[in-house]
Short mmCIF file of C-alpha atoms and ligand atoms in Angstrom, two decimals:
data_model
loop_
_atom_site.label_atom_id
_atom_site.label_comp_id
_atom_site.label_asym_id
_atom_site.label_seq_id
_atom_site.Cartn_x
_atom_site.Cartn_y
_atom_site.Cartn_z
CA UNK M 1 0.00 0.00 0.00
CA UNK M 2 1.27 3.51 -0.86
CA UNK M 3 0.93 6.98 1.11
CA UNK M 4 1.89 10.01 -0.49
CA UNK M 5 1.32 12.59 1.95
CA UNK M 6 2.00 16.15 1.53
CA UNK M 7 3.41 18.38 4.10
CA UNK M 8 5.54 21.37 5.33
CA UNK M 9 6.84 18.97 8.61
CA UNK M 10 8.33 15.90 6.74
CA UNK M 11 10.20 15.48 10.04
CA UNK M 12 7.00 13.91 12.10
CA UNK M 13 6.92 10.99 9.01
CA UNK M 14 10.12 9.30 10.47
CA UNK M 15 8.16 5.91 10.99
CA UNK M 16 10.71 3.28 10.94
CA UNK M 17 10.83 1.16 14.13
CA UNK M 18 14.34 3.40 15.17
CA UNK M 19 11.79 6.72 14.67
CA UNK M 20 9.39 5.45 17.72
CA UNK M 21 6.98 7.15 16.30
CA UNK M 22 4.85 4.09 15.05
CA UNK M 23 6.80 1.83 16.28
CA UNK M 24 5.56 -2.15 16.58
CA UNK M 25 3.24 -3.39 13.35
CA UNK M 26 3.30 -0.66 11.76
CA UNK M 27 7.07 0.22 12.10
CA UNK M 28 8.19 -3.16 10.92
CA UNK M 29 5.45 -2.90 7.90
CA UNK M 30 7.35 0.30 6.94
CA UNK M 31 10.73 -1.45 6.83
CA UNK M 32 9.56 -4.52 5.45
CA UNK M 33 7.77 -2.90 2.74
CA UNK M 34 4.42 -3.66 2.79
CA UNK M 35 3.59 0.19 3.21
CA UNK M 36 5.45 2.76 1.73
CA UNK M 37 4.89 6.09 3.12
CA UNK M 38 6.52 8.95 0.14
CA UNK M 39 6.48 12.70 1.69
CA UNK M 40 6.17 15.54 -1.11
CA UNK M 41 6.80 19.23 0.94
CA UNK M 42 5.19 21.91 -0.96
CA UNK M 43 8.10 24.31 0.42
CA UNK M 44 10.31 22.49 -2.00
CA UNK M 45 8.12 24.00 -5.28
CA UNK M 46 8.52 27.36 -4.07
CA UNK M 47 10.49 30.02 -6.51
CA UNK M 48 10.95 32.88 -4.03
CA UNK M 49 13.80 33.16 -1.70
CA UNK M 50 12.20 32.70 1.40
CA UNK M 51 10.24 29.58 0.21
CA UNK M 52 7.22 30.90 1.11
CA UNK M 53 4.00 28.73 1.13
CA UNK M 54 1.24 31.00 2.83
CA UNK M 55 -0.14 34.64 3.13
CA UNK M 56 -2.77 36.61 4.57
CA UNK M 57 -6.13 36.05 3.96
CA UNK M 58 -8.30 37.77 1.68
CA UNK M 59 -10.97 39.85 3.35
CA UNK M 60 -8.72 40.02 6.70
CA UNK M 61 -9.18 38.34 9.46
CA UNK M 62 -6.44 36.33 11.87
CA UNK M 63 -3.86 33.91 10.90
CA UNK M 64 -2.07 32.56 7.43
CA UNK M 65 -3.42 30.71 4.64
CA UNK M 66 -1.71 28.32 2.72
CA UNK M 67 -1.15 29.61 -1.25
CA UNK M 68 -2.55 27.41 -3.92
CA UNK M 69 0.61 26.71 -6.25
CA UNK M 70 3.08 25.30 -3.89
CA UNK M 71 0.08 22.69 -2.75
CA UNK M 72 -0.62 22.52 -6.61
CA UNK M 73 2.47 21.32 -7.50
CA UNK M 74 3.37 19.17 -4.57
CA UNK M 75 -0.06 16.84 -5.32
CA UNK M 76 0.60 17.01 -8.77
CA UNK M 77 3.89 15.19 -8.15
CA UNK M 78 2.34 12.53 -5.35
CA UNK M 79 -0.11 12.00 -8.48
CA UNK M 80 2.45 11.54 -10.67
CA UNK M 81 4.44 8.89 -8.42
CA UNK M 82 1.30 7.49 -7.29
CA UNK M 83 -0.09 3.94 -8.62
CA UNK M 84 -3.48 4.15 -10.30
CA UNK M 85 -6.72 4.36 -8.84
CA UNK M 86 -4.95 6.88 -6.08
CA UNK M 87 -7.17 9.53 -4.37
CA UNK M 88 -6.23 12.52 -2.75
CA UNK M 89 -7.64 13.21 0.54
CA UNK M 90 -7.41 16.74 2.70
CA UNK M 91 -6.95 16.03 6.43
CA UNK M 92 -9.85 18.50 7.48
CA UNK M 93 -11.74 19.26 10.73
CA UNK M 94 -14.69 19.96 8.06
CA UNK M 95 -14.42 16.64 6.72
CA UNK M 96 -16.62 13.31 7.12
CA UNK M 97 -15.00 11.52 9.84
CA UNK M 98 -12.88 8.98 9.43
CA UNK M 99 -14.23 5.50 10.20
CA UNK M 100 -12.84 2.09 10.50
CA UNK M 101 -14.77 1.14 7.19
CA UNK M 102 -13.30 3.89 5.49
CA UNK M 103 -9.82 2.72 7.14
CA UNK M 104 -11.11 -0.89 5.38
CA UNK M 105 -12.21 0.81 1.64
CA UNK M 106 -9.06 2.73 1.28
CA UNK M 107 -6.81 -0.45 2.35
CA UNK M 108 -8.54 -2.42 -1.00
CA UNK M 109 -7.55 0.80 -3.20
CA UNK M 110 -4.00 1.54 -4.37
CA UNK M 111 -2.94 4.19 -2.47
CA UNK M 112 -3.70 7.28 -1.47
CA UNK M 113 -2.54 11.22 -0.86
CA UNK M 114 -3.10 12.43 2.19
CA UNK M 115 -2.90 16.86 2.55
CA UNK M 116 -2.11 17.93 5.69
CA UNK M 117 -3.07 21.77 6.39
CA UNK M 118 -1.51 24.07 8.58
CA UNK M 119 -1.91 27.71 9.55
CA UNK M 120 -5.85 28.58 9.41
CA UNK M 121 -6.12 26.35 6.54
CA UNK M 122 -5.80 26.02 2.75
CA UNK M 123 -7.16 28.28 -0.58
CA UNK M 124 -10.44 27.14 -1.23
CA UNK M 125 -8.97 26.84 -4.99
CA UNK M 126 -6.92 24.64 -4.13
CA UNK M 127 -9.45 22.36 -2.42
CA UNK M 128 -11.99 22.49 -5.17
CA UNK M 129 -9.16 21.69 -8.06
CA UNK M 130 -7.20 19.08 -6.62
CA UNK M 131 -9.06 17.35 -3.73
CA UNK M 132 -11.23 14.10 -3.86
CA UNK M 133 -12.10 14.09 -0.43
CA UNK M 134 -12.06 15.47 3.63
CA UNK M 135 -11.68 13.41 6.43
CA UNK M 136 -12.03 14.49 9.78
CA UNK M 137 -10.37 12.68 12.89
CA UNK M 138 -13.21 13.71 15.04
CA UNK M 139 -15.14 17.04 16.13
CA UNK M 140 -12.04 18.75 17.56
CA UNK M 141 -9.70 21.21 15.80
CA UNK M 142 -5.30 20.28 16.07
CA UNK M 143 -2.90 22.19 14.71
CA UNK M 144 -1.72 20.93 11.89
CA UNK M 145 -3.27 17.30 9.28
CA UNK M 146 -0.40 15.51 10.41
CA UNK M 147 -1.43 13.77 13.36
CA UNK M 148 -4.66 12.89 11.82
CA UNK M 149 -2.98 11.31 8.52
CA UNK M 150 -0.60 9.43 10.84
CA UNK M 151 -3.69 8.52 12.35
CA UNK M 152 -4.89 7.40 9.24
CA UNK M 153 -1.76 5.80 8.03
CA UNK M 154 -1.76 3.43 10.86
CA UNK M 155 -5.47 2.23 11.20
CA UNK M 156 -5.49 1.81 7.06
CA UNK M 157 -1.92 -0.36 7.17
CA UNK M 158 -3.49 -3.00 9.79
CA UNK M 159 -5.71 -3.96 7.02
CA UNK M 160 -2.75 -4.15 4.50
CA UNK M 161 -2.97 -8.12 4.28
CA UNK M 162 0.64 -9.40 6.04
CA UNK M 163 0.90 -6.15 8.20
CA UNK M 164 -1.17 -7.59 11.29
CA UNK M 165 0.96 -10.86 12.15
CA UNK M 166 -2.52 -12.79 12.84
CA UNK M 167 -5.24 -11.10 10.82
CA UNK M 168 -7.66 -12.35 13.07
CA UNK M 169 -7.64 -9.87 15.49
CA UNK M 170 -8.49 -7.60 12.69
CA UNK M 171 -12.35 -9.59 12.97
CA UNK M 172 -12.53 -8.76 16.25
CA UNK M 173 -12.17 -5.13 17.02
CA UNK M 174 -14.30 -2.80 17.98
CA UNK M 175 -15.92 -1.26 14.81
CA UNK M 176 -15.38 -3.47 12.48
CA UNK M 177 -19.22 -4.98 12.34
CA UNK M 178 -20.35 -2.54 14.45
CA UNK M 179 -19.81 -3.47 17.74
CA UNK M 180 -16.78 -2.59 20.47
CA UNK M 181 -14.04 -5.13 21.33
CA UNK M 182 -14.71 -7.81 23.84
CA UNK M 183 -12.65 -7.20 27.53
CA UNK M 184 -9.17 -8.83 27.04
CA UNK M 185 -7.65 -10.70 30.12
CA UNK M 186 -3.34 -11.97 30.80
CA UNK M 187 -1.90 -13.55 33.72
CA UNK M 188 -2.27 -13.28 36.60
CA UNK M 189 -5.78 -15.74 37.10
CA UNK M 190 -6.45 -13.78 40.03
CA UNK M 191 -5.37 -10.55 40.80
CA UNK M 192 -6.05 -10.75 44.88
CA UNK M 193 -8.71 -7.94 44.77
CA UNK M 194 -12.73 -8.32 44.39
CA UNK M 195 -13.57 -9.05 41.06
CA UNK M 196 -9.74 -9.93 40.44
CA UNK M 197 -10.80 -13.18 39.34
CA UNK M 198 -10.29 -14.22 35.38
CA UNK M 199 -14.04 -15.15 34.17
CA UNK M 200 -14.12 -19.02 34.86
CA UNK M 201 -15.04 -19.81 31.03
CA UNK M 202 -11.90 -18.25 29.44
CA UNK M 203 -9.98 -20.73 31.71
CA UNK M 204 -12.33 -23.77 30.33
CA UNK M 205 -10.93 -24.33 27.17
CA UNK M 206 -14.31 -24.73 25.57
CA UNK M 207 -13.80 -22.88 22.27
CA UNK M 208 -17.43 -22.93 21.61
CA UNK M 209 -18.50 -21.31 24.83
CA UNK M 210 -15.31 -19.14 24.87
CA UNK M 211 -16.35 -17.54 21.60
CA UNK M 212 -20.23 -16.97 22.57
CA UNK M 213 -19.23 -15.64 25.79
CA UNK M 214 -17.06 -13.42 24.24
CA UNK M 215 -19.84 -12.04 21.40
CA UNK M 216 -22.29 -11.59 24.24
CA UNK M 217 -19.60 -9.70 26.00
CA UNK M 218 -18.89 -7.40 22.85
CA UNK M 219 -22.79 -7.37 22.10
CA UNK M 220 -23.32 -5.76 26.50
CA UNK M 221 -20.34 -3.40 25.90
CA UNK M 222 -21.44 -1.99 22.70
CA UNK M 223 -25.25 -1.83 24.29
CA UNK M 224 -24.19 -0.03 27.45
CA UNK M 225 -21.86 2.67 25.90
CA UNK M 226 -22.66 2.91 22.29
CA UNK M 227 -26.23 2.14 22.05
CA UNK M 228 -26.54 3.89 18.74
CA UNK M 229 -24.14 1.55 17.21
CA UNK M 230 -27.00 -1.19 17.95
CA UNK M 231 -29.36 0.39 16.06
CA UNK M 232 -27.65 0.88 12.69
CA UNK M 233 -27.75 -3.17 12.51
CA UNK M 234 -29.51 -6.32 11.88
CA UNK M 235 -28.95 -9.04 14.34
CA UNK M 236 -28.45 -12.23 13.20
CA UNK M 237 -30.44 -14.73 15.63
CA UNK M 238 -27.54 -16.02 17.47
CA UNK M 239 -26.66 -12.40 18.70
CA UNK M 240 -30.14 -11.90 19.53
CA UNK M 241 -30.34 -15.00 21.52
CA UNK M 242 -26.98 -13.62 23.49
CA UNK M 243 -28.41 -10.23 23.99
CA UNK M 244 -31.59 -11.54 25.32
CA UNK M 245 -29.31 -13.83 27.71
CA UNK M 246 -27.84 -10.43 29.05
CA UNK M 247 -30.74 -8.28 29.52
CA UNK M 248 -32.15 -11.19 31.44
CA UNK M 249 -28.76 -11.54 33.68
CA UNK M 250 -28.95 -8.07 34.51
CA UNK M 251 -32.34 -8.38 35.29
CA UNK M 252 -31.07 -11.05 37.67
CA UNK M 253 -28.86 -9.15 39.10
CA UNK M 254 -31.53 -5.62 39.58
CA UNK M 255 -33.31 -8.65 41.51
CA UNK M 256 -30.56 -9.60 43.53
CA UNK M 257 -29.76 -6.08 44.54
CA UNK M 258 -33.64 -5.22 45.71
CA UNK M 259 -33.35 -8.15 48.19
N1 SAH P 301 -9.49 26.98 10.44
C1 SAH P 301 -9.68 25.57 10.20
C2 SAH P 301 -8.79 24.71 11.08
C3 SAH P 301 -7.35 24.81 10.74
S1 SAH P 301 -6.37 23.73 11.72
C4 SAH P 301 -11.14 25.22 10.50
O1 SAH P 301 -11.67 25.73 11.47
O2 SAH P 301 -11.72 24.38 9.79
C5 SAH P 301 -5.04 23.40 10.64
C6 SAH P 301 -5.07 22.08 9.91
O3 SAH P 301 -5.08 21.02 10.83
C7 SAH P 301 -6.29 21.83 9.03
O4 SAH P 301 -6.14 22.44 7.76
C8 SAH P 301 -6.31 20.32 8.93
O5 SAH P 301 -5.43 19.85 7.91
C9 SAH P 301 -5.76 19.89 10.28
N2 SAH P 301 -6.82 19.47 11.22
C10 SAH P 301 -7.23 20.13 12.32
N3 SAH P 301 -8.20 19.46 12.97
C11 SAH P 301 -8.41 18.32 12.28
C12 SAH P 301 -9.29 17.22 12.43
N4 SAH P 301 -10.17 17.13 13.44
N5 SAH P 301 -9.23 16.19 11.53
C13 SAH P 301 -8.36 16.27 10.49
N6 SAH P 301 -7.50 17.30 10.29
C14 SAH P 301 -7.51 18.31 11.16
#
């Protein structure tokens, strides 16, 4: 998979595993090959001597805005080095946000060109020439698109095929089909403290009920602190059957308490 990304800080792309900035999967994906991450800086396609990619905006106002040409020609050379079916994609607190599914569409595509933006932002021009897209890391405003498209970077490489050693842990986090992650558990059995104890079943070694147990669990989470995830699906009748088994344990349990 390739990422072009276009930026004035180059220097926050180091992400080899020696960087530490991705470190782990993603890190060793970098140096294996499986992504490639290319950085175009539109400071280098700049004619005046002080290389200078922004101004002040038209109309007034605070801040700097970043000039159309220098962006112009940086994207035009990602484009150029990019392999086909490549779209380029502003980093944008305007933007739809960014979801694992879109994390999952962009992995099947070629590659992609991410724009970060800096300063107040970019010319409009700019965006309605040369941009496909806006993706927005979430309803909050950083300082600069290259967080987010690291953000990006990362969550599209796990579903490079060969970048996740075991792909499937990919199937089973949170967003994926629209539910959270079940709770994970390591040694120690017991940590010492009330409700320290490792759920009996996990410690069964009964696949079967190991992997319903663990649906039901994603199934509660996802009810209790994302309900509106719930209702943006179908269930199939085996998750039905498990969420019916929880609302009748906690039921149990309201019982319990009363007495
Ligand atoms: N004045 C702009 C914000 C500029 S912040 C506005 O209010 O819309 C500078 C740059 O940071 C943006 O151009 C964008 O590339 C990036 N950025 C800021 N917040 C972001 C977010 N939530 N998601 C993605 N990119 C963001």
């Amino acid at each position: 998979m390739w990422f072009g990304v276009v930026t004035l800080f180059p220097e926050m792309f180091d992400l080899s595993e020696r960087g530490g900035l991705m470190g782990g999967v993603i890190g060793r994906a970098v140096e294996s090959g499986l992504i490639e991450v290319e950085l175009f800086n539109p400071r280098d396609f700049t004619s005046d001597r002080h290389r200078t990619v922004d101004d002040r905006p038209y109309g007034g106002g605070p801040g700097m805005v970043m000039m159309v040409e220098p962006l112009t020609q940086a994207v035009h050379q990602a484009r150029n080095k990019a392999p086909a079916d490549t779209r380029v994609v502003l980093m944008s607190p305007q933007g739809e946000v960014f979801r694992q599914s879109t994390a999952v569409s962009v992995g099947a595509q070629g590659g992609v060109i991410l724009v970060c933006g800096r300063y107040e932002g970019l010319d409009e021009r700019f965006i309605r020439s040369e941009v496909d897209a806006e993706w927005s890391v979430g309803d909050f405003v950083v300082s600069g698109g290259e967080l987010p498209a690291l953000m990006v970077i990362d969550a599209v490489a796990r579903h490079v095929p060969g970048v996740l050693g075991n792909r499937q842990s990919i199937f089973d986090e949170s967003h994926l089909d629209g539910t959270l992650d079940y709770p994970h558990y390591t040694r120690p059995e017991n940590t010492g403290d009330s409700g320290g104890q490792v759920p009996d079943i996990l410690l069964s070694g009964n696949h079967p009920e190991i992997t319903a147990h663990r649906r039901r669990e994603a199934l509660w989470r996802t009810f209790q602190r994302r309900p509106e995830m719930l209702t943006r699906r179908l269930f199939s009748s085996a998750d039905r059957k498990l969420l019916m088994q929880c609302f009748e344990q906690e039921a149990e349990d309201a019982k319990k308490q009363d007495n």
